[in-house]
mmCIF file of C-alpha atoms and ligand atoms in Angstrom:
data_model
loop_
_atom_site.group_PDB
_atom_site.id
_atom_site.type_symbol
_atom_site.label_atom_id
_atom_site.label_comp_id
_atom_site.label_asym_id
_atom_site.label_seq_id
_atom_site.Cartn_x
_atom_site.Cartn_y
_atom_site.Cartn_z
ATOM 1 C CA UNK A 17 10.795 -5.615 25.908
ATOM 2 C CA UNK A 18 13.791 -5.020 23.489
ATOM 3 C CA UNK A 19 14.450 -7.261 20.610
ATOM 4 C CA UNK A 20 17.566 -5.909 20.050
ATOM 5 C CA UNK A 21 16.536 -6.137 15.748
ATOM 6 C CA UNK A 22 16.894 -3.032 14.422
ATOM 7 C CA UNK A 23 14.543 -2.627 11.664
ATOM 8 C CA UNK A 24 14.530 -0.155 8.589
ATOM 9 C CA UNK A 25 11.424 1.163 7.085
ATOM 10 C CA UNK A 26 11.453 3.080 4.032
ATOM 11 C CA UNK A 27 8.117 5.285 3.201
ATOM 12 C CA UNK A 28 7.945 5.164 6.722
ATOM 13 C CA UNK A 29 6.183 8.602 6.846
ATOM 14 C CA UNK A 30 3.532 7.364 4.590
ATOM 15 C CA UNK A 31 0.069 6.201 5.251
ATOM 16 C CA UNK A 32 0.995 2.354 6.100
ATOM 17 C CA UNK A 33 4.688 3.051 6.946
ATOM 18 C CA UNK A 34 3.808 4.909 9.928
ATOM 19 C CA UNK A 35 1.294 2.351 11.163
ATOM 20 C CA UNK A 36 4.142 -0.446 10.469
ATOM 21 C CA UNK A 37 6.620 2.026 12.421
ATOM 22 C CA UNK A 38 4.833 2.063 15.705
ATOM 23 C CA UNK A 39 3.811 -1.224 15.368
ATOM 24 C CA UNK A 40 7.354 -2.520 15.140
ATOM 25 C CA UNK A 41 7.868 0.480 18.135
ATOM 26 C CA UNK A 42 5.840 -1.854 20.281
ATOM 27 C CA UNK A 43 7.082 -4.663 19.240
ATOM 28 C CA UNK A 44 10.563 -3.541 20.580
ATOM 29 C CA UNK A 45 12.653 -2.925 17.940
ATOM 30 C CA UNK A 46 14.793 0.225 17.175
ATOM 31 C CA UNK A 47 12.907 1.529 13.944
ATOM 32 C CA UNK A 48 14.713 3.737 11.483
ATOM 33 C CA UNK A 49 12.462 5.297 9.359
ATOM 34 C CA UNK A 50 13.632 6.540 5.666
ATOM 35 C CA UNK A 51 10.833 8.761 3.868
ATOM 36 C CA UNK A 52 11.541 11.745 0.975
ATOM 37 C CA UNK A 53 8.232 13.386 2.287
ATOM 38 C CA UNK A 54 6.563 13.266 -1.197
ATOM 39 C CA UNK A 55 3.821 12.022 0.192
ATOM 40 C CA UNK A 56 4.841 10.772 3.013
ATOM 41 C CA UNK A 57 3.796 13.336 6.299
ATOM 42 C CA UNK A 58 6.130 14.200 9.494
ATOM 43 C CA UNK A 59 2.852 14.492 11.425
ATOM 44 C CA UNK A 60 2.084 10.737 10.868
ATOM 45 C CA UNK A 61 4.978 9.976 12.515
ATOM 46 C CA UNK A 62 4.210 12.590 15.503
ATOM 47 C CA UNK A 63 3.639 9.349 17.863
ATOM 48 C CA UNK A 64 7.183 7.433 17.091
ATOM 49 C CA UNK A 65 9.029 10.168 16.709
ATOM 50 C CA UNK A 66 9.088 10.358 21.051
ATOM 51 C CA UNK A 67 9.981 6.979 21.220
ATOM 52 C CA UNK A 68 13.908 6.263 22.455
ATOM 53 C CA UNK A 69 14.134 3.749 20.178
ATOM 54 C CA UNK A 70 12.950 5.576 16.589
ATOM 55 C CA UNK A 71 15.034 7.794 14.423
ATOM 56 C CA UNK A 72 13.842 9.501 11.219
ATOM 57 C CA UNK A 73 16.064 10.031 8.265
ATOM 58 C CA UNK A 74 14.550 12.438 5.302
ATOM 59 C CA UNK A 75 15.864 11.410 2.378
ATOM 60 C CA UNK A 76 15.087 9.377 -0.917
ATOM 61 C CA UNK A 77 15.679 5.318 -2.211
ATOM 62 C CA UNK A 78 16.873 7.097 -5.385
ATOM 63 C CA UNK A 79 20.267 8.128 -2.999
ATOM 64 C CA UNK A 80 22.371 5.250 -2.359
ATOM 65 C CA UNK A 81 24.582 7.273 0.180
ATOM 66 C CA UNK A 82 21.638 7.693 2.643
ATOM 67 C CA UNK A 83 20.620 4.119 2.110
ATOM 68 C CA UNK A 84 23.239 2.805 2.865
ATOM 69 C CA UNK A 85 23.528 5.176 5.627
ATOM 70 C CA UNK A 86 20.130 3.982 7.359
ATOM 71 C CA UNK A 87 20.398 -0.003 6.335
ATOM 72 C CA UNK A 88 24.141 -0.524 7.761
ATOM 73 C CA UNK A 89 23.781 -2.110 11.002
ATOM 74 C CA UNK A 90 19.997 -2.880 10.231
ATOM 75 C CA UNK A 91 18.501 -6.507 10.428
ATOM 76 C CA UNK A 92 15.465 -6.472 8.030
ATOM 77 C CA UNK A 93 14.370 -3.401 5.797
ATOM 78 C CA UNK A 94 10.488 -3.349 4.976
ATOM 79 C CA UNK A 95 10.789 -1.549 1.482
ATOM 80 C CA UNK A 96 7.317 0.858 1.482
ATOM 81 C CA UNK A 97 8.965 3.459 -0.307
ATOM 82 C CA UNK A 98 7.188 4.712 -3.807
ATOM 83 C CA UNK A 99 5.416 6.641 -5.892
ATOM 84 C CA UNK A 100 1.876 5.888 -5.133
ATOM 85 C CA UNK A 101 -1.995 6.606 -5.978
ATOM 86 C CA UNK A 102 -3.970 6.742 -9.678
ATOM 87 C CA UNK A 103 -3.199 10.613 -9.489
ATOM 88 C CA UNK A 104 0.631 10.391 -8.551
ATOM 89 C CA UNK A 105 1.345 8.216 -11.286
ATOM 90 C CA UNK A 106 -1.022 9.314 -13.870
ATOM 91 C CA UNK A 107 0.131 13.322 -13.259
ATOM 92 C CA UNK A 108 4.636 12.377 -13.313
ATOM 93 C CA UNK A 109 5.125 9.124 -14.723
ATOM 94 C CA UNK A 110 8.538 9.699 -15.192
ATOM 95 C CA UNK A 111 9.517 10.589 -12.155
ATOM 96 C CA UNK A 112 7.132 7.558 -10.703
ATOM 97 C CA UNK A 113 9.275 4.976 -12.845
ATOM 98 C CA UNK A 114 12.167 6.128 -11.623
ATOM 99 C CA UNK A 115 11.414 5.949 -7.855
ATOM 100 C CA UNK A 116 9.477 2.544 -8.308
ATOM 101 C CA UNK A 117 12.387 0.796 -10.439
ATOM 102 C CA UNK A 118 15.563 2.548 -9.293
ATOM 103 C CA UNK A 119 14.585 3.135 -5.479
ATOM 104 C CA UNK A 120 13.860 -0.442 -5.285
ATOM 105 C CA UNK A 121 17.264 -1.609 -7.278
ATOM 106 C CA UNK A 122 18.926 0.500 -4.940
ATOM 107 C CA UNK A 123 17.256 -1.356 -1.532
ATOM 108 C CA UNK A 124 17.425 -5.023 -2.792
ATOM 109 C CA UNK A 125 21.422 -4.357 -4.322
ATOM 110 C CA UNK A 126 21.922 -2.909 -0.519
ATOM 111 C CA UNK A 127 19.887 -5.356 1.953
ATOM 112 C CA UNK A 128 22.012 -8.283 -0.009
ATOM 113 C CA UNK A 129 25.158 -6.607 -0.454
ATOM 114 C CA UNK A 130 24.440 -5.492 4.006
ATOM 115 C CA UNK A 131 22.529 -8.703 4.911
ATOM 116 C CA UNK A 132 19.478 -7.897 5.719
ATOM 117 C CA UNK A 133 16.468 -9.600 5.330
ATOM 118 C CA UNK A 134 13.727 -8.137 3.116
ATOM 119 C CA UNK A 135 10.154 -7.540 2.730
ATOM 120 C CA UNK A 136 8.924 -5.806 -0.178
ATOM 121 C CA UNK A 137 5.458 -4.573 -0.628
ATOM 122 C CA UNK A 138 4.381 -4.737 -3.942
ATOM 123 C CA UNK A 139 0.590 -4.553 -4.925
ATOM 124 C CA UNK A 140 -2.487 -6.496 -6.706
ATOM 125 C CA UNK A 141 -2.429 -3.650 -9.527
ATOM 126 C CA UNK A 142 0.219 -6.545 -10.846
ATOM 127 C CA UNK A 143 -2.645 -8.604 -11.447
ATOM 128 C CA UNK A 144 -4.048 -5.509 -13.968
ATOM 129 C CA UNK A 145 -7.766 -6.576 -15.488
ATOM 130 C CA UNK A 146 -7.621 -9.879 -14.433
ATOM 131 C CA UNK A 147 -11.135 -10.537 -13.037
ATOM 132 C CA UNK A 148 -10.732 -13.744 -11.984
ATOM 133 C CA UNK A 149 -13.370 -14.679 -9.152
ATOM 134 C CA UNK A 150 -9.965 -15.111 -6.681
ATOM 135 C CA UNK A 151 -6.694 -13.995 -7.686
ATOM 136 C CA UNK A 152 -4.099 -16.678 -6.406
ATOM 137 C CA UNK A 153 -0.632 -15.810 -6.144
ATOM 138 C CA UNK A 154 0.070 -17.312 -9.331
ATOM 139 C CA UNK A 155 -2.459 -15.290 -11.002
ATOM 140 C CA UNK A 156 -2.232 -14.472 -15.075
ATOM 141 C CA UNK A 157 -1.363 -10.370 -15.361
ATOM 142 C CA UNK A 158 -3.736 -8.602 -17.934
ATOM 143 C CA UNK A 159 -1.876 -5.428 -18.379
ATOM 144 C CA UNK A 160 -2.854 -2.679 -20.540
ATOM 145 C CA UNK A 161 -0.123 -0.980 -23.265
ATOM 146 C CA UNK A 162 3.045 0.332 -21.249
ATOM 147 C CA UNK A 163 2.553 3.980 -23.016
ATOM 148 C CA UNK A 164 -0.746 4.141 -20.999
ATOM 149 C CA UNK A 165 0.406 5.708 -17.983
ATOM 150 C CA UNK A 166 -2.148 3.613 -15.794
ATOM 151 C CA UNK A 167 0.231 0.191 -16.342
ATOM 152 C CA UNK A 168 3.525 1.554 -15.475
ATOM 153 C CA UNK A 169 2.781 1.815 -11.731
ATOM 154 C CA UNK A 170 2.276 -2.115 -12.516
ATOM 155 C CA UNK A 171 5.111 -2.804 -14.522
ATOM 156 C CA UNK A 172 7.442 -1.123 -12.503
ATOM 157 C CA UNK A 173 6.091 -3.295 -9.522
ATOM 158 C CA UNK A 174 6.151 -6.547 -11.714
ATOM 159 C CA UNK A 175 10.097 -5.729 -12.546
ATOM 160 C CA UNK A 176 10.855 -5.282 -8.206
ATOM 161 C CA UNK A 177 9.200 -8.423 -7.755
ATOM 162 C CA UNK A 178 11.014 -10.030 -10.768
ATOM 163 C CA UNK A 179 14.614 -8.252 -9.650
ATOM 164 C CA UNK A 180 14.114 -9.701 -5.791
ATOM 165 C CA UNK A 181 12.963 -12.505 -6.691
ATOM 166 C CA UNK A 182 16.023 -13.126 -9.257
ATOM 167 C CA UNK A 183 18.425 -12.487 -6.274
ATOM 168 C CA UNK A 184 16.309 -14.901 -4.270
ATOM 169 C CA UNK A 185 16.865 -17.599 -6.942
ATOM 170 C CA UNK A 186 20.246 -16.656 -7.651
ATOM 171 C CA UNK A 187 21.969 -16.187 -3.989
ATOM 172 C CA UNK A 188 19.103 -17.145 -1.672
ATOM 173 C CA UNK A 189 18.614 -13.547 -0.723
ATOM 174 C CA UNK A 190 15.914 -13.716 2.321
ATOM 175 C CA UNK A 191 12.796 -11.783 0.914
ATOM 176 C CA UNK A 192 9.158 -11.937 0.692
ATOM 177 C CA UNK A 193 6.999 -10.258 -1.305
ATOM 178 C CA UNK A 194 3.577 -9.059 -0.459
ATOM 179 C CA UNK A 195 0.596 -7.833 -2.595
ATOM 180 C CA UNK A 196 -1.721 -5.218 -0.754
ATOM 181 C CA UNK A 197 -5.375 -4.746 -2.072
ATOM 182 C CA UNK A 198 -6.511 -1.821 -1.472
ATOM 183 C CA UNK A 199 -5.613 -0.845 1.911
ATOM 184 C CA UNK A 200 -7.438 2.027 4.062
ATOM 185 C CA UNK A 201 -7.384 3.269 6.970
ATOM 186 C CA UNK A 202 -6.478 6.750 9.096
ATOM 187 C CA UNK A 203 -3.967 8.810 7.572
ATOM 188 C CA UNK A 204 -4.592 7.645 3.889
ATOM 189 C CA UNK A 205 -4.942 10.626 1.855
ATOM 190 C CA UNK A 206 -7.767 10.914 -0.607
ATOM 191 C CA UNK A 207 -5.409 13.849 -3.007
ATOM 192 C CA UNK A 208 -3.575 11.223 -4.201
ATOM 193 C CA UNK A 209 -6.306 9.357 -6.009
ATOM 194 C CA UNK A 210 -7.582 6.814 -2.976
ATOM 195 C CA UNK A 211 -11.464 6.197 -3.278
ATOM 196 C CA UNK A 212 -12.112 5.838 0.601
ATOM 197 C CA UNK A 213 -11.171 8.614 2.124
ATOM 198 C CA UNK A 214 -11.914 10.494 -1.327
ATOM 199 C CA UNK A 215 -15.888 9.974 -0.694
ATOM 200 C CA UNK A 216 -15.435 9.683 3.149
ATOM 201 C CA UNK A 217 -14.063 13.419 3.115
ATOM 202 C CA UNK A 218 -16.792 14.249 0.325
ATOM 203 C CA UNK A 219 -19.322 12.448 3.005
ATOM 204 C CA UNK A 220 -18.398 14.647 5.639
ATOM 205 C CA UNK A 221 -18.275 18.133 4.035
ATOM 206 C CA UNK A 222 -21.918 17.649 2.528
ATOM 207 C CA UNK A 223 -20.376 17.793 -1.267
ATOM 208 C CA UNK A 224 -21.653 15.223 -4.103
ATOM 209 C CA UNK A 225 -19.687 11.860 -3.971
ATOM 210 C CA UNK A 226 -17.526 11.510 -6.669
ATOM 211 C CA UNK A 227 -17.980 7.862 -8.270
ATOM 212 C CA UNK A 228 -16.136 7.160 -11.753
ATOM 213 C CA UNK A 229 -17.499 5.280 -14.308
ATOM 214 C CA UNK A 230 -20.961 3.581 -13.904
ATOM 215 C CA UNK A 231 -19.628 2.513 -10.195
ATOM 216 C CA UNK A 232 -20.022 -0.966 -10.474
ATOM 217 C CA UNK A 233 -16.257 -1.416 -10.465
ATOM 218 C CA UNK A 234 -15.518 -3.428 -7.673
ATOM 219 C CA UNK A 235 -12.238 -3.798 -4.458
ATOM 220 C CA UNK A 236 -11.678 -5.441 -1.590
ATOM 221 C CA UNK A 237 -10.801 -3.075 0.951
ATOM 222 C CA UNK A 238 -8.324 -4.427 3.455
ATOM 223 C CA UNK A 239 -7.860 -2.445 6.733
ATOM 224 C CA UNK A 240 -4.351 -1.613 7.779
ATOM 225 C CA UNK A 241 -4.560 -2.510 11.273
ATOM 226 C CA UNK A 242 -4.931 -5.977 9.633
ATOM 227 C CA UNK A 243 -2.435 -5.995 6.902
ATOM 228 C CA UNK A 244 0.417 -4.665 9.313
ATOM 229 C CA UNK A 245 0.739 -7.491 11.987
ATOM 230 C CA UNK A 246 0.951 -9.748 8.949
ATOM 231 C CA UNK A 247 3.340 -7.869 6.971
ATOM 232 C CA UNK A 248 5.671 -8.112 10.555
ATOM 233 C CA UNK A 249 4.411 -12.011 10.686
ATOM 234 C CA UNK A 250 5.062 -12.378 6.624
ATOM 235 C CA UNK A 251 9.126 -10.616 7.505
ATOM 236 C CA UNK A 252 9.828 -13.380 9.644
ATOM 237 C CA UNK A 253 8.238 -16.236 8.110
ATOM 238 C CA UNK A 254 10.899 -18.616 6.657
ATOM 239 C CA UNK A 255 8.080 -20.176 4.879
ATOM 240 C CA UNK A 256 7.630 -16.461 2.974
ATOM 241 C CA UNK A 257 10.806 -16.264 1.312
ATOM 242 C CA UNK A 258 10.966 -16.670 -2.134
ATOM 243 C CA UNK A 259 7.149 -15.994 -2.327
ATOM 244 C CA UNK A 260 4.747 -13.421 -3.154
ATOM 245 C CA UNK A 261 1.753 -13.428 -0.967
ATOM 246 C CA UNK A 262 -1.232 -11.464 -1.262
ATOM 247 C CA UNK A 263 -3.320 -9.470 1.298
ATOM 248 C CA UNK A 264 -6.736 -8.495 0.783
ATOM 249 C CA UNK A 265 -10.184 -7.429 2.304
ATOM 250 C CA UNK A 266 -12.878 -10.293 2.597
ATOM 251 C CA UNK A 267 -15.893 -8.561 1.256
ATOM 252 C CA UNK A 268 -15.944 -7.557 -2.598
ATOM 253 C CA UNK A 269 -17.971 -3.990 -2.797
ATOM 254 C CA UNK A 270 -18.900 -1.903 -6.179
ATOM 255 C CA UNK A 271 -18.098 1.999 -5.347
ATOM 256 C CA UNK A 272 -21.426 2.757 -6.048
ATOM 257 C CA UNK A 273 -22.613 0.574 -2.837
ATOM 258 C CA UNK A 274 -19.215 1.910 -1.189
ATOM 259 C CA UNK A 275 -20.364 5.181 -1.198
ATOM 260 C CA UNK A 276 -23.819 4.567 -0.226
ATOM 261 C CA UNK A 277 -22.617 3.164 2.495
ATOM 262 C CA UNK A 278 -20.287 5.363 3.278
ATOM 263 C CA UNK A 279 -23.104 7.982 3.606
ATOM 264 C CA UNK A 280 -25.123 5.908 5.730
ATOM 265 C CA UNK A 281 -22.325 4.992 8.022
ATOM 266 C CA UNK A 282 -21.715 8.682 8.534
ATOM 267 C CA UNK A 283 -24.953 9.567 8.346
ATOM 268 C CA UNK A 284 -24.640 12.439 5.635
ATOM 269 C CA UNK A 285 -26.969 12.860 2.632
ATOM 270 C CA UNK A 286 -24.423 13.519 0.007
ATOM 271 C CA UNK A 287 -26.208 12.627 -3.011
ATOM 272 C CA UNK A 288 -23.794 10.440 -5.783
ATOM 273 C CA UNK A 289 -22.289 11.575 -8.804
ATOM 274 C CA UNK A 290 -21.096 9.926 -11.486
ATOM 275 C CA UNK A 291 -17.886 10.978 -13.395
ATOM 276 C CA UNK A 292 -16.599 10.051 -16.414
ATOM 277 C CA UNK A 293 -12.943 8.533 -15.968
ATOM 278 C CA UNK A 294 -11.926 11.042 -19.180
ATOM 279 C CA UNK A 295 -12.905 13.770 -16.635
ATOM 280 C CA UNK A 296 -11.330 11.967 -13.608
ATOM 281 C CA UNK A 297 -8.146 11.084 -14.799
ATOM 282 C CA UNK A 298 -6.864 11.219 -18.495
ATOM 283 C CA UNK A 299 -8.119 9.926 -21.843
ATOM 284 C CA UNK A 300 -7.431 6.579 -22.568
ATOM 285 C CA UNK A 301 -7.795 5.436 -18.792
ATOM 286 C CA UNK A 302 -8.943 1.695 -17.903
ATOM 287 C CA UNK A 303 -9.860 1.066 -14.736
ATOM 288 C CA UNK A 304 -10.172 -2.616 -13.056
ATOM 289 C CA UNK A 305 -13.481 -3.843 -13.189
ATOM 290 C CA UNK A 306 -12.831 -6.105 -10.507
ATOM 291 C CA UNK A 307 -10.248 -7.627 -8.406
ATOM 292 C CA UNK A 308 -10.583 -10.155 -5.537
ATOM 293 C CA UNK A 309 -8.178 -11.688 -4.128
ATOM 294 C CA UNK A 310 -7.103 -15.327 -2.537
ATOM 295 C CA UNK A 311 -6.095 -14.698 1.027
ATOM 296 C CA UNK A 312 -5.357 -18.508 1.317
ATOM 297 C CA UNK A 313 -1.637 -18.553 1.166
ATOM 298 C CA UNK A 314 -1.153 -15.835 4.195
ATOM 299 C CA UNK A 315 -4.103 -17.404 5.990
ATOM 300 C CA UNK A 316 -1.981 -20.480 5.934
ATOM 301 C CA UNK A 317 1.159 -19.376 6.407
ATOM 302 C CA UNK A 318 0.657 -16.181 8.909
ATOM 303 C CA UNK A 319 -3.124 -16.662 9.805
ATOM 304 C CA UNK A 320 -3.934 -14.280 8.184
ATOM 305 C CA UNK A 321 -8.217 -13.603 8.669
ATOM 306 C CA UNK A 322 -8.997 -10.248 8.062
ATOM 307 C CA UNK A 323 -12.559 -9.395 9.796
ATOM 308 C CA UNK A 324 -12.622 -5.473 10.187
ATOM 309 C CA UNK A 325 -16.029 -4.508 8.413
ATOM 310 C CA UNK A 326 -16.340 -1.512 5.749
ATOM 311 C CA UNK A 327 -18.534 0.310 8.226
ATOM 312 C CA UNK A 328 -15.536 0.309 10.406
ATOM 313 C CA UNK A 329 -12.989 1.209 8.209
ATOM 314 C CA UNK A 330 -15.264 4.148 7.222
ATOM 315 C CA UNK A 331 -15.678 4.999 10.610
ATOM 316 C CA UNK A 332 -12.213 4.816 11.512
ATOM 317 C CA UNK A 333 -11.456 7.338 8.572
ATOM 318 C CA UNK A 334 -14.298 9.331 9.159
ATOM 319 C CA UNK A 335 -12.956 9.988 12.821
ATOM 320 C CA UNK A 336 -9.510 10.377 11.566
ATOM 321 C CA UNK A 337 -10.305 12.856 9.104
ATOM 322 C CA UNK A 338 -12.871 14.937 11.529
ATOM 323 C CA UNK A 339 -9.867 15.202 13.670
ATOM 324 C CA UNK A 340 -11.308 12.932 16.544
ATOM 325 C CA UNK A 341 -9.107 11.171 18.889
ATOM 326 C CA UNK A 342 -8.362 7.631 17.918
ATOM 327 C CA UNK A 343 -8.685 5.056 20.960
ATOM 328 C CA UNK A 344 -5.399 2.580 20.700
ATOM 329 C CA UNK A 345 -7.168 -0.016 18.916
ATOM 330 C CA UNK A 346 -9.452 2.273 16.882
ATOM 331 C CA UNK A 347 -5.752 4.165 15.265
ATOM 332 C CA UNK A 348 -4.664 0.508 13.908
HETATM 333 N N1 LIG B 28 -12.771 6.084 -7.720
HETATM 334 C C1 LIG B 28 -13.978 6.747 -7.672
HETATM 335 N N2 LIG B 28 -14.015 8.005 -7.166
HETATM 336 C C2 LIG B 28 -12.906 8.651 -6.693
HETATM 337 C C3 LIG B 28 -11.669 7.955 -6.729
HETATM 338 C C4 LIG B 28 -11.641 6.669 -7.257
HETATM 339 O O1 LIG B 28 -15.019 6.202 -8.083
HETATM 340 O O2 LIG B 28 -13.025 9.812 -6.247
HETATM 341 C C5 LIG B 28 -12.744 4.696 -8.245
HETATM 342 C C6 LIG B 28 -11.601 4.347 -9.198
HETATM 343 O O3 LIG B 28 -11.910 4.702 -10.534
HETATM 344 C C7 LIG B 28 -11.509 2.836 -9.009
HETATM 345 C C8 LIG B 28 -11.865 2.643 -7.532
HETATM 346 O O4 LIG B 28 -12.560 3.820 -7.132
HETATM 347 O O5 LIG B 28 -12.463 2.181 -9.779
HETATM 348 C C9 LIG B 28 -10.640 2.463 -6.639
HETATM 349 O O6 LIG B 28 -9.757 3.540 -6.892
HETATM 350 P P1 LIG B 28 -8.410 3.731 -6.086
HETATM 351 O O7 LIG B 28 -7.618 4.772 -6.808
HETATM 352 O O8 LIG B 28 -8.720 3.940 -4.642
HETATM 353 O O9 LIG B 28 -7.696 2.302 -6.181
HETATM 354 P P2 LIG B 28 -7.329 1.347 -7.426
HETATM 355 O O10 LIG B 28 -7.932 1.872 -8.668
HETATM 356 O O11 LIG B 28 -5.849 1.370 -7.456
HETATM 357 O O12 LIG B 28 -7.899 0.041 -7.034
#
């Protein structure tokens, strides 16, 4: 049935985008779908794109012109659109700033000066090495020098949440903010730095598993066909705006016991290695040694409950990356 919103999702092409774009799809709204293809993929979006009701626009946040372009006319824009992954950020940090702070400038000046409403994703590596045993929204950051090319991905993020939030404070500009933790699921991409599908691939083609650091680092993988019916719930949520809320996994897991599990689950006896994170990524690195988060606030005000397993995530990669048809329920 047609809602008649017409909704604007930029990184639409990308791992969560897409699952956000079809979701939306079925929801019955027209879906525009704004993605530079930097990482983003067309063939995510191989599903929407023969939907009536979908249009995709290739094109950047850093262009205003096409922006504005997609967002006239629109009702809400869900802002997914930025450099991403350890790798990404780690390998052009310049050009990562500048998509992460300008492209999101560009989308909040727009969405106010248009009227739309907003949702912008935003992430827990905001909270940096805060190891609380439950980060709450309100959460101290522990951030690591800005010259280390680890923390801009995080500063940049902290400065779009401050910016939105200063035009929420300033001319009651509808947006909510959400903070993802570590978010898998089919289609993720293990090049650009993501742990899951890095060993799930690694799994599947018999080669060592490639854990940094001693491996007792420690996430809280959420699944995406969990964190995108809330992130839809979250956009129209009057109790959201203003807010940040976050949206995490229930189960905290080291990456050692990950990717034992991972091998079980797929039932492959790729034996563990451990990597140095000078090797891995770049001297000077620091990694999180742990981050949890509080799902209370989106539990209360979205019910949010996430209860997808790690096996199934794993298996739901696993199938995805082995080329195997995904049932309905098994693609989100
Ligand atoms: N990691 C790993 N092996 C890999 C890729 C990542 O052990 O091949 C580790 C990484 O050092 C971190 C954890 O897995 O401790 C999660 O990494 P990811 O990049 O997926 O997410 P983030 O660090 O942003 O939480």
């Amino acid at each position: 049935m047609p809602t008649g919103r017409r909704s604007v999702v930029t990184g639409g092409a990308g791992f969560i985008g897409s699952h956000l774009v079809e979701a939306l799809l079925a929801n019955g709204d027209t879906v525009v779908a704004l993605d530079d293809l930097s990482t983003g993929d067309r063939g995510n979006l191989a599903a929407a794109s023969s939907h009536p009701a979908f249009e995709f626009v290739e094109g950047s946040v850093l262009d205003r012109d096409v922006l504005r372009q997609v967002m006239s006319g629109a009702d809400r824009v869900f802002h997914l659109a930025a450099a991403v992954g350890v790798h990404v950020i780690i390998d052009e940090p310049l050009q990562s700033l500048r998509t992460n702070i300008h492209g999101t400038e560009n989308v909040v000046d727009l969405a106010h000066e248009l009227g739309l409403t907003m949702l912008l994703v935003s992430t827990s590596e905001v909270y940096g090495k805060n190891t609380a045993d439950r980060l709450g929204e309100d959460a101290d950051r522990v951030l690591g020098s800005p010259l280390l090319s680890r923390w801009t991905y995080a500063a940049a993020k902290g400065i779009d949440e401050a910016y939105a939030h200063a035009y929420w404070s300033a001319y009651g500009f509808p947006v909510a903010i959400v903070r993802l933790f570590n978010t898998v699921g089919p289609r993720q991409k293990g090049r650009y730095g993501m742990v899951l599908p890095r060993l799930v691939r690694q799994a599947l083609a018999g080669e060592p598993m490639t854990v940094y650091g001693d491996g007792r680092q420690t996430r809280c993988f959420s699944y995406v066909g969990d964190v995108v019916p809330a992130l839809i719930e979250l956009s129209q949520s009057p109790a959201a705006l203003g807010r940040a809320v976050n949206l995490g996994g229930a189960e905290e897991v080291s990456i050692l016991d990950l990717a034992l599990r991972i091998a079980t689950t797929v039932g492959s006896d790729s034996p563990v290695t451990l990597v140095d994170y000078t090797e891995a990524y770049a001297p000077g690195y620091e990694d999180m040694r742990r981050r949890v988060p509080d799902n209370t606030l989106a539990g209360d005000l979205v019910g949010y409950h996430p209860t997808t397993s790690i096996e199934t995530m794993i298996m739901r990669v696993a199938d995805d990356l082995a080329g195997r048809p995904l049932t309905p329920a098994g693609r989100l």
